[in-house]
Structures are given as structure tokens and as C-alpha cells.
mmCIF file of C-alpha atoms in Angstrom:
data_model
loop_
_atom_site.group_PDB
_atom_site.id
_atom_site.type_symbol
_atom_site.label_atom_id
_atom_site.label_comp_id
_atom_site.label_asym_id
_atom_site.label_seq_id
_atom_site.Cartn_x
_atom_site.Cartn_y
_atom_site.Cartn_z
ATOM 1 C CA LEU M 1 -11.292 -13.464 12.315
ATOM 2 C CA LYS M 2 -10.597 -15.855 9.458
ATOM 3 C CA GLN M 3 -13.004 -13.623 7.390
ATOM 4 C CA VAL M 4 -10.806 -10.881 7.943
ATOM 5 C CA PHE M 5 -7.882 -12.382 6.685
ATOM 6 C CA ASN M 6 -9.177 -14.158 3.862
ATOM 7 C CA LYS M 7 -6.771 -13.597 1.025
ATOM 8 C CA ASP M 8 -9.610 -13.706 -1.659
ATOM 9 C CA LYS M 9 -11.217 -10.959 0.061
ATOM 10 C CA THR M 10 -9.313 -7.884 1.259
ATOM 11 C CA PHE M 11 -6.185 -9.315 3.051
ATOM 12 C CA ARG M 12 -3.069 -9.528 1.126
ATOM 13 C CA PRO M 13 0.107 -11.076 2.302
ATOM 14 C CA LYS M 14 2.866 -8.701 3.391
ATOM 15 C CA ARG M 15 5.204 -8.102 0.540
ATOM 16 C CA LYS M 16 8.434 -9.663 1.811
ATOM 17 C CA PHE M 17 12.176 -8.437 1.430
ATOM 18 C CA GLU M 18 14.621 -11.025 0.611
ATOM 19 C CA PRO M 19 17.075 -11.970 3.423
ATOM 20 C CA GLY M 20 20.543 -10.942 3.290
ATOM 21 C CA THR M 21 19.604 -8.144 0.406
ATOM 22 C CA GLN M 22 20.236 -4.478 1.151
ATOM 23 C CA ARG M 23 16.353 -3.795 1.198
ATOM 24 C CA PHE M 24 16.099 -6.334 3.684
ATOM 25 C CA GLU M 25 18.624 -4.528 5.929
ATOM 26 C CA LEU M 26 16.971 -1.363 5.260
ATOM 27 C CA HIS M 27 13.582 -2.891 6.233
ATOM 28 C CA LYS M 28 14.991 -4.074 9.464
ATOM 29 C CA GLN M 29 16.135 -0.642 10.106
ATOM 30 C CA ALA M 30 13.013 1.225 9.379
ATOM 31 C CA GLN M 31 11.217 -1.353 11.447
ATOM 32 C CA ALA M 32 13.445 -1.001 14.416
ATOM 33 C CA SER M 33 13.307 2.915 14.081
ATOM 34 C CA LEU M 34 9.432 2.983 14.012
ATOM 35 C CA ASN M 35 9.137 0.353 16.790
ATOM 36 C CA SER M 36 11.503 2.182 19.196
ATOM 37 C CA GLY M 37 9.705 5.670 19.859
ATOM 38 C CA VAL M 38 12.172 7.586 18.234
ATOM 39 C CA ASP M 39 11.333 10.983 16.469
ATOM 40 C CA LEU M 40 9.484 10.077 13.678
ATOM 41 C CA LYS M 41 11.478 12.834 11.418
ATOM 42 C CA ALA M 42 14.527 11.024 12.316
ATOM 43 C CA ALA M 43 12.870 7.600 11.921
ATOM 44 C CA VAL M 44 12.540 8.233 8.049
ATOM 45 C CA GLN M 45 15.432 10.173 7.284
ATOM 46 C CA LEU M 46 17.593 8.776 4.457
ATOM 47 C CA PRO M 47 20.638 6.761 6.320
ATOM 48 C CA SER M 48 24.014 7.582 5.273
ATOM 49 C CA GLY M 49 25.158 6.224 2.027
ATOM 50 C CA GLU M 50 21.980 4.699 1.153
ATOM 51 C CA ASP M 51 20.116 5.002 -2.136
ATOM 52 C CA GLN M 52 17.059 7.464 -1.636
ATOM 53 C CA ASN M 53 14.775 5.414 -4.091
ATOM 54 C CA ASP M 54 15.365 2.524 -2.044
ATOM 55 C CA TRP M 55 14.589 4.008 1.291
ATOM 56 C CA VAL M 56 11.256 5.458 -0.325
ATOM 57 C CA ALA M 57 10.267 1.872 -1.828
ATOM 58 C CA VAL M 58 11.031 0.448 1.469
ATOM 59 C CA HIS M 59 8.322 2.574 3.142
ATOM 60 C CA VAL M 60 6.095 2.693 0.714
ATOM 61 C CA VAL M 61 5.519 -0.952 0.588
ATOM 62 C CA ASP M 62 5.693 -0.946 4.556
ATOM 63 C CA PHE M 63 2.722 1.780 4.538
ATOM 64 C CA PHE M 64 0.898 -0.170 1.991
ATOM 65 C CA ASN M 65 1.278 -3.326 4.321
ATOM 66 C CA ARG M 66 0.344 -1.375 7.574
ATOM 67 C CA ILE M 67 -2.856 0.257 5.581
ATOM 68 C CA ASN M 68 -3.817 -3.233 4.370
ATOM 69 C CA LEU M 69 -3.857 -4.640 8.003
ATOM 70 C CA ILE M 70 -5.801 -1.828 9.325
ATOM 71 C CA TYR M 71 -8.309 -2.058 6.470
ATOM 72 C CA GLY M 72 -8.662 -5.648 7.111
ATOM 73 C CA THR M 73 -9.844 -5.248 10.899
ATOM 74 C CA ILE M 74 -12.741 -3.164 9.562
ATOM 75 C CA CYS M 75 -13.530 -4.147 6.279
ATOM 76 C CA GLU M 76 -16.245 -6.767 7.743
ATOM 77 C CA PHE M 77 -18.164 -3.646 9.304
ATOM 78 C CA CYS M 78 -18.275 -1.671 6.195
ATOM 79 C CA THR M 79 -20.458 -3.474 3.338
ATOM 80 C CA GLU M 80 -22.175 -2.196 0.402
ATOM 81 C CA LYS M 81 -25.267 -1.610 2.516
ATOM 82 C CA THR M 82 -23.609 -0.157 5.252
ATOM 83 C CA CYS M 83 -21.226 2.221 3.345
ATOM 84 C CA PRO M 84 -22.950 2.973 0.171
ATOM 85 C CA VAL M 85 -20.316 5.580 -0.782
ATOM 86 C CA MET M 86 -16.744 6.071 -0.468
ATOM 87 C CA SER M 87 -16.555 9.278 1.519
ATOM 88 C CA GLY M 88 -14.352 11.564 3.236
ATOM 89 C CA GLY M 89 -16.946 12.905 5.442
ATOM 90 C CA PRO M 90 -20.290 14.895 4.499
ATOM 91 C CA LYS M 91 -18.597 17.183 2.051
ATOM 92 C CA TYR M 92 -16.059 14.791 0.039
ATOM 93 C CA GLU M 93 -16.936 11.773 -1.864
ATOM 94 C CA TYR M 94 -14.143 9.700 -3.587
ATOM 95 C CA ARG M 95 -15.042 8.186 -7.421
ATOM 96 C CA TRP M 96 -13.034 5.637 -8.887
ATOM 97 C CA GLN M 97 -11.527 5.885 -12.348
ATOM 98 C CA ASP M 98 -8.835 3.422 -13.591
ATOM 99 C CA ASP M 99 -9.304 4.262 -17.463
ATOM 100 C CA MET M 100 -10.018 0.464 -18.239
ATOM 101 C CA LYS M 101 -13.378 -0.311 -16.674
ATOM 102 C CA TYR M 102 -14.133 2.874 -15.235
ATOM 103 C CA LYS M 103 -13.334 5.487 -17.891
ATOM 104 C CA LYS M 104 -15.112 8.213 -15.794
ATOM 105 C CA PRO M 105 -15.159 9.094 -12.179
ATOM 106 C CA THR M 106 -17.649 6.486 -10.860
ATOM 107 C CA ALA M 107 -19.377 6.601 -7.411
ATOM 108 C CA LEU M 108 -18.794 2.928 -5.782
ATOM 109 C CA PRO M 109 -19.919 1.424 -2.511
ATOM 110 C CA ALA M 110 -16.814 2.013 0.057
ATOM 111 C CA PRO M 111 -15.710 -1.721 0.107
ATOM 112 C CA GLN M 112 -15.770 -1.978 -3.915
ATOM 113 C CA TYR M 113 -13.646 1.342 -4.056
ATOM 114 C CA MET M 114 -11.384 0.015 -1.431
ATOM 115 C CA ASN M 115 -10.765 -3.319 -2.749
ATOM 116 C CA LEU M 116 -9.925 -1.542 -6.526
ATOM 117 C CA LEU M 117 -7.809 0.918 -4.589
ATOM 118 C CA MET M 118 -5.781 -1.899 -2.759
ATOM 119 C CA ASP M 119 -5.529 -4.005 -5.995
ATOM 120 C CA TRP M 120 -4.398 -0.938 -7.891
ATOM 121 C CA ILE M 121 -1.709 -0.194 -5.390
ATOM 122 C CA GLU M 122 -0.576 -3.634 -4.983
ATOM 123 C CA VAL M 123 0.023 -3.927 -9.009
ATOM 124 C CA GLN M 124 2.097 -0.644 -8.795
ATOM 125 C CA ILE M 125 4.310 -2.153 -5.680
ATOM 126 C CA ASN M 126 4.569 -5.418 -7.797
ATOM 127 C CA ASN M 127 5.645 -3.584 -10.997
ATOM 128 C CA GLU M 128 9.371 -4.247 -11.091
ATOM 129 C CA ASN M 129 9.899 -1.027 -13.370
ATOM 130 C CA LEU M 130 8.469 0.976 -10.215
ATOM 131 C CA PHE M 131 9.482 -1.041 -7.458
ATOM 132 C CA PRO M 132 12.549 -3.297 -8.639
ATOM 133 C CA THR M 133 13.724 -5.938 -6.196
ATOM 134 C CA HIS M 134 17.241 -5.289 -6.774
ATOM 135 C CA VAL M 135 19.000 -2.520 -4.717
ATOM 136 C CA GLY M 136 19.768 0.711 -7.023
ATOM 137 C CA LYS M 137 17.367 -0.034 -9.672
ATOM 138 C CA CYS M 138 14.634 2.432 -8.753
ATOM 139 C CA LYS M 139 13.857 4.790 -11.734
ATOM 140 C CA LYS M 140 14.563 8.087 -10.550
ATOM 141 C CA GLU M 141 11.864 9.743 -12.555
ATOM 142 C CA VAL M 142 9.335 7.225 -11.302
ATOM 143 C CA LEU M 143 9.821 8.062 -7.111
#
């Protein structure tokens, strides 16, 4: 299990919300709703009086954390040898393009693709212009 949760490989620590902040309270609300067996549509509904951008940001970060944990449990089974292509079944192949190192869509082994994707998402989530840590500061045109 130590290999699965090796920070230098694929596992990334959860982004935490500072206790006492409104985002922390929204996170607790989201967690309580998702863990209580409540109707999913009701669980993600914007609470009265809350900023929509803050609510969306909380759910995006939570979703990233959950996907990261799921990926961490399977990554040791999907190697460059066993998963030479990032695909969505026999009809779909995903190619990586980031306009820096990969200027054109490039076929990559699934683990390499996933590591690039998770790194890219983490950079987006940690970008204060996209996901500010202070309540009410999200740019409306981004979210």
C-alpha cells in the first residue's frame, strides 16, 4: 500500500479547506449530504444564500480528491506495459496535448497520460485566479 500512496508517484494529498472559513463550512455541508444517502440532485443543489462559484469550486475540489484516491488504488495494475494506450474502450483513444511539451495530440501509455492529467488538474485547482481560497472571489467567467 505504501507504493499506492507514494506522493512522488500518483497520490496527491487532499486540498484542505481552512477550518472556520465559509468554504470549510460548505465542504462539511457537501460531505454530510453525500454521505447521508440523500438524493444526489438535492445534495448538489446550491444552498440558499451561498455563492454559486464557491459551491462549484468546493465540489470540483472534492471530485478531484475522490478521483485521485480511486486512481491511486488501481495505478499499480496499469503499467506502461499492461496499459500502453489511454483508451475508452476499443473505439476511443485519448491523446495528450498541452501546448508546451506536447504541441500536437500525442498517444501516450495510460499511466503517463493519467499523471499528466492529474498534474494539470492540480495546477488548475491551485491557481488562485481560478480557485481562490477566499470566499466570493471566484471569477464568474471561469466557472
